[in-house]
PDB file of C-alpha atoms in Angstrom:
ATOM      1  CA  MET A   1       0.000   0.000   0.000  1.00 70.00           C
ATOM      2  CA  LEU A   2       2.861   2.404   0.732  1.00 69.00           C
ATOM      3  CA  GLU A   3       4.401   1.616  -2.648  1.00 74.00           C
ATOM      4  CA  ALA A   4       1.039   2.200  -4.302  1.00 68.00           C
ATOM      5  CA  GLY A   5       0.873   5.601  -2.625  1.00 65.00           C
ATOM      6  CA  ASP A   6       4.269   6.540  -4.038  1.00 64.00           C
ATOM      7  CA  ARG A   7       3.131   5.532  -7.513  1.00 68.00           C
ATOM      8  CA  LEU A   8      -0.041   7.578  -7.128  1.00 66.00           C
ATOM      9  CA  ASP A   9       2.073  10.619  -6.313  1.00 68.00           C
ATOM     10  CA  VAL A  10       3.987  10.094  -9.555  1.00 65.00           C
ATOM     11  CA  ALA A  11       0.704   9.635 -11.437  1.00 62.00           C
ATOM     12  CA  GLY A  12      -0.617  12.841  -9.930  1.00 63.00           C
ATOM     13  CA  GLU A  13       2.416  14.754 -11.106  1.00 60.00           C
ATOM     14  CA  THR A  14       1.964  13.283 -14.571  1.00 61.00           C
ATOM     15  CA  ALA A  15      -1.710  14.264 -14.597  1.00 57.00           C
ATOM     16  CA  THR A  16      -0.872  17.935 -14.069  1.00 63.00           C
ATOM     17  CA  GLU A  17       1.053  17.895 -17.335  1.00 62.00           C
ATOM     18  CA  PHE A  18      -2.220  17.355 -19.177  1.00 60.00           C
ATOM     19  CA  GLY A  19      -3.749  20.536 -17.905  1.00 62.00           C
ATOM     20  CA  PRO A  20      -3.976  22.920 -14.907  1.00 62.00           C
ATOM     21  CA  PRO A  21      -5.556  21.547 -11.691  1.00 58.00           C
ATOM     22  CA  GLY A  22      -9.343  21.825 -11.747  1.00 57.00           C
ATOM     23  CA  ASP A  23      -9.700  21.761 -15.511  1.00 56.00           C
ATOM     24  CA  ALA A  24     -11.458  18.889 -17.223  1.00 52.00           C
ATOM     25  CA  ASN A  25      -8.711  16.339 -16.975  1.00 59.00           C
ATOM     26  CA  ALA A  26      -9.655  12.693 -17.282  1.00 60.00           C
ATOM     27  CA  LEU A  27      -6.317  11.458 -15.952  1.00 63.00           C
ATOM     28  CA  GLU A  28      -6.530  13.707 -12.884  1.00 63.00           C
ATOM     29  CA  ASP A  29     -10.042  12.458 -12.180  1.00 63.00           C
ATOM     30  CA  ARG A  30      -8.827   8.881 -12.478  1.00 70.00           C
ATOM     31  CA  VAL A  31      -5.939   9.552 -10.061  1.00 66.00           C
ATOM     32  CA  THR A  32      -8.349  11.112  -7.557  1.00 68.00           C
ATOM     33  CA  THR A  33     -10.642   8.084  -7.740  1.00 71.00           C
ATOM     34  CA  VAL A  34      -7.779   5.644  -7.206  1.00 69.00           C
ATOM     35  CA  ARG A  35      -6.331   7.787  -4.397  1.00 72.00           C
ATOM     36  CA  ASP A  36      -9.636   7.659  -2.480  1.00 75.00           C
ATOM     37  CA  ARG A  37      -9.703   3.880  -2.822  1.00 81.00           C
ATOM     38  CA  HIS A  38      -6.060   3.709  -1.783  1.00 75.00           C
ATOM     39  CA  THR A  39      -6.748   5.814   1.339  1.00 81.00           C
ATOM     40  CA  ALA A  40      -9.607   3.526   2.352  1.00 85.00           C
ATOM     41  CA  MET A  41      -7.513   0.402   1.859  1.00 86.00           C
ATOM     42  CA  LEU A  42      -4.491   1.874   3.652  1.00 87.00           C
ATOM     43  CA  THR A  43      -6.771   2.817   6.550  1.00 89.00           C
ATOM     44  CA  GLU A  44      -8.039  -0.753   6.752  1.00 90.00           C
ATOM     45  CA  VAL A  45      -4.497  -2.175   6.766  1.00 90.00           C
ATOM     46  CA  ARG A  46      -3.201   0.236   9.417  1.00 91.00           C
ATOM     47  CA  ARG A  47      -6.285  -0.204  11.582  1.00 94.00           C
ATOM     48  CA  SER A  48      -5.822  -3.975  11.454  1.00 94.00           C
ATOM     49  CA  ARG A  49      -2.154  -3.581  12.407  1.00 95.00           C
ATOM     50  CA  ALA A  50      -3.117  -1.270  15.287  1.00 96.00           C
ATOM     51  CA  ARG A  51      -5.682  -3.719  16.642  1.00 96.00           C
ATOM     52  CA  ARG A  52      -3.223  -6.591  16.420  1.00 97.00           C
ATOM     53  CA  ALA A  53      -0.631  -4.528  18.314  1.00 97.00           C
ATOM     54  CA  VAL A  54      -3.221  -3.767  21.010  1.00 97.00           C
ATOM     55  CA  ASP A  55      -3.945  -7.486  21.386  1.00 97.00           C
ATOM     56  CA  THR A  56      -0.218  -8.126  21.716  1.00 97.00           C
ATOM     57  CA  GLY A  57       0.057  -5.412  24.349  1.00 97.00           C
ATOM     58  CA  GLU A  58      -2.780  -6.914  26.365  1.00 96.00           C
ATOM     59  CA  GLN A  59      -1.125 -10.327  26.253  1.00 96.00           C
ATOM     60  CA  HIS A  60       2.179  -8.912  27.491  1.00 96.00           C
ATOM     61  CA  TRP A  61       0.344  -7.001  30.231  1.00 95.00           C
ATOM     62  CA  ARG A  62      -1.398 -10.148  31.449  1.00 94.00           C
ATOM     63  CA  GLU A  63       2.012 -11.845  31.601  1.00 93.00           C
ATOM     64  CA  GLY A  64       3.450  -8.981  33.648  1.00 91.00           C
ATOM     65  CA  ASP A  65       5.823  -7.840  30.898  1.00 93.00           C
ATOM     66  CA  PHE A  66       5.044  -4.148  31.234  1.00 95.00           C
ATOM     67  CA  GLU A  67       7.761  -2.800  28.967  1.00 94.00           C
ATOM     68  CA  ALA A  68       6.845  -5.118  26.086  1.00 95.00           C
ATOM     69  CA  ALA A  69       3.199  -4.144  26.578  1.00 96.00           C
ATOM     70  CA  TYR A  70       4.098  -0.469  26.384  1.00 96.00           C
ATOM     71  CA  ASP A  71       6.101  -1.011  23.196  1.00 95.00           C
ATOM     72  CA  ALA A  72       3.177  -2.841  21.584  1.00 97.00           C
ATOM     73  CA  TYR A  73       0.708  -0.123  22.555  1.00 97.00           C
ATOM     74  CA  GLU A  74       3.112   2.501  21.221  1.00 96.00           C
ATOM     75  CA  ALA A  75       3.226   0.649  17.904  1.00 97.00           C
ATOM     76  CA  ALA A  76      -0.587   0.724  17.815  1.00 97.00           C
ATOM     77  CA  ARG A  77      -0.569   4.445  18.543  1.00 96.00           C
ATOM     78  CA  VAL A  78       1.762   5.053  15.587  1.00 96.00           C
ATOM     79  CA  GLU A  79      -0.635   3.197  13.272  1.00 96.00           C
ATOM     80  CA  TYR A  80      -3.624   5.234  14.454  1.00 96.00           C
ATOM     81  CA  ASP A  81      -1.690   8.490  14.093  1.00 95.00           C
ATOM     82  CA  GLU A  82      -0.735   7.546  10.537  1.00 92.00           C
ATOM     83  CA  ILE A  83      -4.405   6.967   9.732  1.00 93.00           C
ATOM     84  CA  LEU A  84      -5.385  10.328  11.205  1.00 92.00           C
ATOM     85  CA  SER A  85      -2.692  12.036   9.116  1.00 88.00           C
ATOM     86  CA  LEU A  86      -4.433  10.906   5.902  1.00 86.00           C
ATOM     87  CA  PRO A  87      -6.902  13.213   4.094  1.00 82.00           C
ATOM     88  CA  THR A  88      -9.922  12.891   6.365  1.00 76.00           C
ATOM     89  CA  GLU A  89     -12.443  12.899   3.514  1.00 76.00           C
ATOM     90  CA  GLY A  90     -11.043   9.582   2.321  1.00 73.00           C
ATOM     91  CA  VAL A  91     -10.945   7.840   5.719  1.00 81.00           C
ATOM     92  CA  PRO A  92     -13.961   5.586   6.344  1.00 83.00           C
ATOM     93  CA  GLU A  93     -15.351   5.243   9.893  1.00 88.00           C
ATOM     94  CA  LEU A  94     -13.227   8.184  10.977  1.00 90.00           C
ATOM     95  CA  ALA A  95     -15.192   8.793  14.189  1.00 92.00           C
ATOM     96  CA  ASP A  96     -14.823   5.159  15.279  1.00 94.00           C
ATOM     97  CA  ILE A  97     -11.092   5.269  14.586  1.00 94.00           C
ATOM     98  CA  ARG A  98     -10.709   8.394  16.703  1.00 94.00           C
ATOM     99  CA  THR A  99     -12.621   6.672  19.502  1.00 95.00           C
ATOM    100  CA  GLU A 100     -10.270   3.687  19.329  1.00 96.00           C
ATOM    101  CA  ARG A 101      -7.271   6.040  19.420  1.00 95.00           C
ATOM    102  CA  ASP A 102      -8.631   7.844  22.491  1.00 96.00           C
ATOM    103  CA  ARG A 103      -9.356   4.527  24.202  1.00 96.00           C
ATOM    104  CA  LEU A 104      -5.777   3.445  23.529  1.00 97.00           C
ATOM    105  CA  GLU A 105      -4.490   6.561  25.304  1.00 96.00           C
ATOM    106  CA  THR A 106      -6.533   5.604  28.375  1.00 96.00           C
ATOM    107  CA  VAL A 107      -5.130   2.073  28.269  1.00 97.00           C
ATOM    108  CA  ILE A 108      -1.569   3.378  28.027  1.00 97.00           C
ATOM    109  CA  ASP A 109      -2.162   5.701  30.987  1.00 96.00           C
ATOM    110  CA  ASP A 110      -3.440   2.765  33.040  1.00 96.00           C
ATOM    111  CA  LEU A 111      -0.448   0.661  31.997  1.00 96.00           C
ATOM    112  CA  LYS A 112       1.944   3.374  33.160  1.00 96.00           C
ATOM    113  CA  GLN A 113       0.438   3.156  36.634  1.00 95.00           C
ATOM    114  CA  SER A 114      -0.094  -0.605  36.762  1.00 95.00           C
ATOM    115  CA  PRO A 115       3.303  -1.699  38.201  1.00 95.00           C
ATOM    116  CA  LEU A 116       3.082   0.790  41.066  1.00 95.00           C
ATOM    117  CA  ARG A 117      -0.570  -0.067  41.699  1.00 95.00           C
ATOM    118  CA  THR A 118       0.319  -3.770  41.839  1.00 93.00           C
ATOM    119  CA  ALA A 119       3.027  -3.078  44.417  1.00 95.00           C
ATOM    120  CA  ALA A 120       0.811  -0.785  46.449  1.00 95.00           C
ATOM    121  CA  ALA A 121      -2.044  -3.296  46.460  1.00 95.00           C
ATOM    122  CA  ALA A 122       0.223  -6.000  47.916  1.00 96.00           C
ATOM    123  CA  ASP A 123       1.527  -3.438  50.399  1.00 95.00           C
ATOM    124  CA  ASN A 124      -2.026  -2.610  51.498  1.00 96.00           C
ATOM    125  CA  GLU A 125      -2.932  -6.276  51.895  1.00 96.00           C
ATOM    126  CA  ALA A 126       0.150  -6.886  54.005  1.00 96.00           C
ATOM    127  CA  VAL A 127      -0.752  -4.028  56.329  1.00 95.00           C
ATOM    128  CA  ALA A 128      -4.329  -5.304  56.620  1.00 95.00           C
ATOM    129  CA  ALA A 129      -3.407  -8.973  57.175  1.00 95.00           C
ATOM    130  CA  ALA A 130      -4.341 -10.279  60.598  1.00 93.00           C
ATOM    131  CA  GLU A 131      -1.904 -13.211  60.646  1.00 95.00           C
ATOM    132  CA  PRO A 132       1.879 -12.841  60.366  1.00 95.00           C
ATOM    133  CA  ALA A 133       2.136 -15.707  57.858  1.00 95.00           C
ATOM    134  CA  ALA A 134      -0.384 -14.062  55.513  1.00 96.00           C
ATOM    135  CA  ALA A 135       1.265 -10.675  55.998  1.00 96.00           C
ATOM    136  CA  ALA A 136       4.639 -12.169  55.097  1.00 96.00           C
ATOM    137  CA  GLU A 137       3.317 -13.499  51.797  1.00 96.00           C
ATOM    138  CA  HIS A 138       1.914 -10.084  50.905  1.00 96.00           C
ATOM    139  CA  TRP A 139       5.126  -8.320  51.977  1.00 96.00           C
ATOM    140  CA  ALA A 140       7.087 -10.691  49.728  1.00 96.00           C
ATOM    141  CA  LYS A 141       4.839  -9.828  46.768  1.00 96.00           C
ATOM    142  CA  ALA A 142       5.128  -6.116  47.527  1.00 96.00           C
ATOM    143  CA  LEU A 143       8.906  -6.395  47.710  1.00 96.00           C
ATOM    144  CA  GLU A 144       9.147  -8.000  44.275  1.00 95.00           C
ATOM    145  CA  ALA A 145       6.629  -5.567  42.792  1.00 95.00           C
ATOM    146  CA  TYR A 146       8.462  -2.498  44.111  1.00 95.00           C
ATOM    147  CA  ARG A 147      11.710  -3.913  42.775  1.00 95.00           C
ATOM    148  CA  GLU A 148      10.084  -4.243  39.362  1.00 94.00           C
ATOM    149  CA  VAL A 149       8.946  -0.617  39.524  1.00 94.00           C
ATOM    150  CA  LEU A 150      12.581   0.401  40.053  1.00 92.00           C
ATOM    151  CA  GLU A 151      13.837  -1.871  37.271  1.00 92.00           C
ATOM    152  CA  LEU A 152      11.410  -0.535  34.659  1.00 92.00           C
ATOM    153  CA  ASP A 153      13.034   1.943  32.265  1.00 83.00           C
ATOM    154  CA  TRP A 154      16.393   1.249  33.900  1.00 82.00           C
ATOM    155  CA  GLY A 155      18.951   3.554  32.281  1.00 75.00           C
ATOM    156  CA  ALA A 156      16.359   5.317  30.125  1.00 76.00           C
ATOM    157  CA  ASP A 157      16.489   9.091  29.740  1.00 79.00           C
ATOM    158  CA  GLU A 158      12.778   9.339  30.466  1.00 84.00           C
ATOM    159  CA  ARG A 159      10.610   7.187  32.714  1.00 86.00           C
ATOM    160  CA  ARG A 160       7.407   5.908  31.181  1.00 92.00           C
ATOM    161  CA  PHE A 161       5.949   4.319  34.317  1.00 94.00           C
ATOM    162  CA  ALA A 162       4.624   5.922  37.486  1.00 92.00           C
ATOM    163  CA  GLY A 163       6.661   6.053  40.679  1.00 90.00           C
ATOM    164  CA  ASP A 164       9.446   8.318  41.863  1.00 90.00           C
ATOM    165  CA  PRO A 165      12.521   6.031  42.093  1.00 90.00           C
ATOM    166  CA  GLU A 166      13.913   7.598  45.258  1.00 91.00           C
ATOM    167  CA  ARG A 167      10.625   7.342  47.141  1.00 94.00           C
ATOM    168  CA  VAL A 168       9.956   3.834  45.871  1.00 94.00           C
ATOM    169  CA  ARG A 169      13.431   2.827  47.033  1.00 93.00           C
ATOM    170  CA  ASP A 170      12.688   4.212  50.506  1.00 94.00           C
ATOM    171  CA  ARG A 171       9.430   2.298  50.690  1.00 95.00           C
ATOM    172  CA  LEU A 172      11.199  -0.822  49.466  1.00 94.00           C
ATOM    173  CA  GLY A 173      13.482  -0.664  52.494  1.00 94.00           C
ATOM    174  CA  THR A 174      10.500  -0.487  54.840  1.00 95.00           C
ATOM    175  CA  VAL A 175       8.773  -3.374  53.084  1.00 96.00           C
ATOM    176  CA  ALA A 176      11.929  -5.477  53.371  1.00 96.00           C
ATOM    177  CA  GLU A 177      12.090  -4.783  57.109  1.00 96.00           C
ATOM    178  CA  ASN A 178       8.432  -5.644  57.544  1.00 96.00           C
ATOM    179  CA  LEU A 179       8.839  -8.856  55.566  1.00 96.00           C
ATOM    180  CA  VAL A 180      11.673 -10.080  57.782  1.00 96.00           C
ATOM    181  CA  THR A 181       9.742  -9.050  60.894  1.00 96.00           C
ATOM    182  CA  ALA A 182       6.684 -11.019  59.804  1.00 96.00           C
ATOM    183  CA  ARG A 183       8.786 -14.080  58.959  1.00 96.00           C
ATOM    184  CA  ARG A 184      10.489 -13.848  62.353  1.00 96.00           C
ATOM    185  CA  THR A 185       7.127 -13.569  64.111  1.00 96.00           C
ATOM    186  CA  VAL A 186       5.965 -16.790  62.453  1.00 96.00           C
ATOM    187  CA  ALA A 187       9.156 -18.506  63.582  1.00 96.00           C
ATOM    188  CA  THR A 188       9.095 -17.261  67.174  1.00 96.00           C
ATOM    189  CA  ASP A 189       5.415 -18.156  67.540  1.00 96.00           C
ATOM    190  CA  ALA A 190       6.205 -21.731  66.523  1.00 96.00           C
ATOM    191  CA  MET A 191       9.225 -21.831  68.843  1.00 95.00           C
ATOM    192  CA  GLU A 192       7.161 -20.596  71.774  1.00 95.00           C
ATOM    193  CA  ALA A 193       4.499 -23.199  70.995  1.00 95.00           C
ATOM    194  CA  GLY A 194       7.241 -25.827  71.039  1.00 94.00           C
ATOM    195  CA  ASP A 195       8.408 -24.575  74.443  1.00 94.00           C
ATOM    196  CA  TRP A 196       4.864 -24.870  75.785  1.00 94.00           C
ATOM    197  CA  TYR A 197       4.537 -28.450  74.585  1.00 93.00           C
ATOM    198  CA  ALA A 198       7.995 -29.295  75.948  1.00 90.00           C
ATOM    199  CA  ASP A 199       7.055 -27.910  79.366  1.00 91.00           C
ATOM    200  CA  ALA A 200       3.789 -29.866  79.186  1.00 91.00           C
ATOM    201  CA  SER A 201       5.756 -33.095  78.580  1.00 88.00           C
ATOM    202  CA  GLN A 202       4.444 -33.494  75.036  1.00 90.00           C
ATOM    203  CA  PRO A 203       7.709 -34.087  73.121  1.00 88.00           C
ATOM    204  CA  ASP A 204       6.005 -35.171  69.877  1.00 91.00           C
ATOM    205  CA  ALA A 205       4.090 -31.914  69.592  1.00 93.00           C
ATOM    206  CA  ALA A 206       7.131 -29.940  70.705  1.00 92.00           C
ATOM    207  CA  LEU A 207       9.271 -31.586  68.032  1.00 93.00           C
ATOM    208  CA  ALA A 208       6.756 -30.694  65.310  1.00 94.00           C
ATOM    209  CA  GLU A 209       6.614 -27.052  66.401  1.00 95.00           C
ATOM    210  CA  TYR A 210      10.401 -26.790  66.592  1.00 94.00           C
ATOM    211  CA  LYS A 211      10.689 -28.167  63.058  1.00 95.00           C
ATOM    212  CA  THR A 212       8.204 -25.543  61.899  1.00 95.00           C
ATOM    213  CA  ALA A 213      10.144 -22.851  63.730  1.00 96.00           C
ATOM    214  CA  LYS A 214      13.448 -23.973  62.233  1.00 96.00           C
ATOM    215  CA  ALA A 215      12.068 -23.828  58.696  1.00 95.00           C
ATOM    216  CA  ALA A 216      10.538 -20.410  59.390  1.00 95.00           C
ATOM    217  CA  PHE A 217      13.780 -19.020  60.810  1.00 96.00           C
ATOM    218  CA  GLU A 218      15.664 -20.321  57.776  1.00 96.00           C
ATOM    219  CA  THR A 219      13.188 -18.542  55.493  1.00 95.00           C
ATOM    220  CA  ALA A 220      13.459 -15.348  57.533  1.00 95.00           C
ATOM    221  CA  LEU A 221      17.237 -15.551  57.429  1.00 96.00           C
ATOM    222  CA  ALA A 222      17.249 -16.037  53.650  1.00 96.00           C
ATOM    223  CA  ASP A 223      15.007 -12.997  53.245  1.00 95.00           C
ATOM    224  CA  ALA A 224      17.202 -10.961  55.586  1.00 95.00           C
ATOM    225  CA  ARG A 225      20.343 -11.840  53.640  1.00 95.00           C
ATOM    226  CA  ASP A 226      18.567 -10.813  50.454  1.00 94.00           C
ATOM    227  CA  CYS A 227      17.027  -7.528  51.512  1.00 93.00           C
ATOM    228  CA  TYR A 228      17.617  -6.654  55.214  1.00 93.00           C
ATOM    229  CA  PRO A 229      21.122  -7.666  56.348  1.00 94.00           C
ATOM    230  CA  ASP A 230      20.878  -5.773  59.650  1.00 93.00           C
ATOM    231  CA  ALA A 231      18.703  -8.596  61.010  1.00 94.00           C
ATOM    232  CA  THR A 232      20.923 -11.529  60.049  1.00 94.00           C
ATOM    233  CA  ASP A 233      22.994 -11.745  63.252  1.00 95.00           C
ATOM    234  CA  HIS A 234      19.930 -11.842  65.474  1.00 94.00           C
ATOM    235  CA  LEU A 235      18.181 -14.397  63.278  1.00 95.00           C
ATOM    236  CA  GLU A 236      21.246 -16.606  63.156  1.00 95.00           C
ATOM    237  CA  ALA A 237      21.298 -16.648  66.973  1.00 95.00           C
ATOM    238  CA  GLU A 238      17.603 -17.536  67.100  1.00 95.00           C
ATOM    239  CA  LEU A 239      18.041 -20.249  64.501  1.00 95.00           C
ATOM    240  CA  ASP A 240      20.845 -21.720  66.590  1.00 95.00           C
ATOM    241  CA  ALA A 241      18.596 -21.619  69.663  1.00 94.00           C
ATOM    242  CA  VAL A 242      15.722 -23.450  67.967  1.00 94.00           C
ATOM    243  CA  GLU A 243      18.125 -26.043  66.589  1.00 94.00           C
ATOM    244  CA  GLN A 244      19.238 -26.744  70.167  1.00 93.00           C
ATOM    245  CA  ARG A 245      15.621 -27.120  71.228  1.00 92.00           C
ATOM    246  CA  LEU A 246      15.035 -29.471  68.305  1.00 91.00           C
ATOM    247  CA  SER A 247      18.007 -31.565  69.327  1.00 90.00           C
ATOM    248  CA  ARG A 248      16.761 -31.836  72.926  1.00 88.00           C
ATOM    249  CA  ALA A 249      13.253 -32.767  71.785  1.00 87.00           C
ATOM    250  CA  LYS A 250      14.644 -35.570  69.623  1.00 88.00           C
ATOM    251  CA  ALA A 251      16.814 -36.782  72.507  1.00 85.00           C
ATOM    252  CA  ARG A 252      13.796 -36.967  74.808  1.00 80.00           C
ATOM    253  CA  LEU A 253      11.862 -38.992  72.273  1.00 82.00           C
ATOM    254  CA  ASP A 254      14.805 -41.353  71.752  1.00 75.00           C
ATOM    255  CA  GLY A 255      15.436 -41.723  75.485  1.00 73.00           C
ATOM    256  CA  ASP A 256      18.909 -40.219  75.184  1.00 68.00           C
ATOM    257  CA  PRO A 257      20.521 -37.885  77.749  1.00 62.00           C
ATOM    258  CA  VAL A 258      19.276 -34.348  77.414  1.00 60.00           C
ATOM    259  CA  ASP A 259      21.491 -31.292  77.775  1.00 63.00           C
ATOM    260  CA  VAL A 260      20.611 -28.587  80.273  1.00 55.00           C
ATOM    261  CA  ASP A 261      17.791 -26.454  78.899  1.00 52.00           C
ATOM    262  CA  ASP A 262      19.265 -22.965  78.662  1.00 50.00           C
ATOM    263  CA  ARG A 263      16.571 -21.340  76.589  1.00 46.00           C
ATOM    264  CA  PHE A 264      15.652 -18.878  79.325  1.00 39.00           C
ATOM    265  CA  ASP A 265      19.241 -17.673  79.378  1.00 42.00           C
ATOM    266  CA  ARG A 266      19.705 -17.328  75.631  1.00 43.00           C
ATOM    267  CA  THR A 267      16.468 -16.870  73.751  1.00 41.00           C
ATOM    268  CA  GLU A 268      14.441 -14.549  75.927  1.00 40.00           C
ATOM    269  CA  ALA A 269      16.869 -11.692  75.445  1.00 37.00           C
ATOM    270  CA  THR A 270      15.614  -8.227  74.673  1.00 34.00           C
ATOM    271  CA  PRO A 271      14.595  -7.881  71.038  1.00 34.00           C
ATOM    272  CA  ASP A 272      17.056  -6.511  68.537  1.00 42.00           C
ATOM    273  CA  PRO A 273      16.210  -2.781  68.226  1.00 31.00           C
ATOM    274  CA  ASP A 274      16.809  -2.978  64.464  1.00 41.00           C
ATOM    275  CA  ILE A 275      13.909  -5.397  63.966  1.00 37.00           C
ATOM    276  CA  THR A 276      10.459  -3.835  63.844  1.00 38.00           C
ATOM    277  CA  THR A 277       7.857  -5.695  65.871  1.00 36.00           C
ATOM    278  CA  ALA A 278       4.779  -7.046  64.164  1.00 36.00           C
ATOM    279  CA  ASN A 279       2.603  -4.375  65.785  1.00 39.00           C
ATOM    280  CA  GLU A 280       4.704  -1.547  64.338  1.00 42.00           C
ATOM    281  CA  ARG A 281       3.975  -2.054  60.658  1.00 40.00           C
ATOM    282  CA  SER A 282       4.363   0.978  58.479  1.00 40.00           C
ATOM    283  CA  PRO A 283       1.267   2.426  56.834  1.00 41.00           C
ATOM    284  CA  SER A 284       0.644   1.490  53.246  1.00 40.00           C
ATOM    285  CA  PRO A 285       1.729   4.014  50.607  1.00 39.00           C
ATOM    286  CA  THR A 286      -1.648   3.637  48.973  1.00 39.00           C
ATOM    287  CA  ASP A 287      -3.507   5.158  51.915  1.00 38.00           C
ATOM    288  CA  THR A 288      -4.801   8.475  50.622  1.00 35.00           C
ATOM    289  CA  THR A 289      -2.712  10.396  53.152  1.00 31.00           C
ATOM    290  CA  ASP A 290       0.527   8.654  52.238  1.00 45.00           C
ATOM    291  CA  ARG A 291       0.512   8.132  48.451  1.00 37.00           C
ATOM    292  CA  SER A 292       2.772  11.151  47.899  1.00 41.00           C
ATOM    293  CA  ASP A 293       5.590   9.244  49.590  1.00 44.00           C
ATOM    294  CA  ILE A 294       6.199   7.128  46.504  1.00 59.00           C
ATOM    295  CA  GLU A 295       4.323   8.681  43.587  1.00 52.00           C
ATOM    296  CA  ASP A 296       5.659  11.256  41.183  1.00 48.00           C
ATOM    297  CA  GLY A 297       2.360  13.086  40.859  1.00 40.00           C
ATOM    298  CA  SER A 298       1.355  11.425  37.579  1.00 43.00           C
ATOM    299  CA  ILE A 299      -1.258   9.052  39.008  1.00 38.00           C
ATOM    300  CA  ASP A 300      -4.624   9.474  37.343  1.00 38.00           C
ATOM    301  CA  PRO A 301      -7.078  10.768  39.996  1.00 32.00           C
ATOM    302  CA  LYS A 302      -9.849   8.601  38.600  1.00 33.00           C
ATOM    303  CA  ILE A 303      -8.114   5.470  39.920  1.00 29.00           C
ATOM    304  CA  ASP A 304      -9.302   4.378  43.349  1.00 32.00           C
ATOM    305  CA  PRO A 305      -6.165   4.437  45.537  1.00 28.00           C
ATOM    306  CA  THR A 306      -7.654   1.796  47.819  1.00 27.00           C
ATOM    307  CA  GLU A 307      -8.336  -0.640  44.987  1.00 34.00           C
ATOM    308  CA  HIS A 308      -6.750  -4.039  45.568  1.00 28.00           C
ATOM    309  CA  GLY A 309      -5.199  -5.866  42.651  1.00 35.00           C
ATOM    310  CA  GLY A 310      -2.942  -4.971  39.800  1.00 37.00           C
ATOM    311  CA  SER A 311      -3.945  -4.372  36.241  1.00 33.00           C
TER     312      SER A 311
END
């Protein structure tokens, strides 16, 4: 179609040699007729390409590939703009095409905000969670989502997606701390349950709780090493303590000699001041009073800031 357009331009120039524009000129009339048909066909081709690019963008968005989705939507926008640059009298269904182009702009605006909204939704759910285990899962999702916000447009001259990097980075640190705190709470709860069963002479139940606590401390320690290293020393000490408890519980079940129980000397120490307690969770950045802490001011006001979920 583009090649046909070039040939029509040449034909139009040739037609003017047969007489001034506007005079009775059969060749010029023929060129005009073909050009109208060409415009209609070119519109159909570009509109089809735009719609296919939109479908591709939606697929990438569903898969969480935000940058690929943006590129696909941008390709669709180029096709629509090319259509709208054609002589409007030759463009069929012009109003519908303009509506599709406007709708695409809305979709692109929503996409720009989607990564930050996904992170903020997980953040909100973590704050609202009643149980430490559930909170930890939401904190983990928020951590990964905020990291993705920072990674988008990495090294680009201009950011396409919402979220001020410095403020997102600050929030990311708080989320990391809260994640480790929630993981630690799960572990200490299980360890304390094991102590209760051990004191109640129920070694089987104590052993099960200590195993749960050990796994939870290992998870907390892995998270701390990844995103909150200030907590690693304290968690390593607690992991060592629960491993000693586990060893004593196994010895009791096997009828072997049991070492002196020193848990009251070692594990009931004052909490590490660097670890936030479960009751001191930070407010979510999506609360209406706190959104400015991470946003760059580009969030569309029509989006409900309390909405849970991503795109």
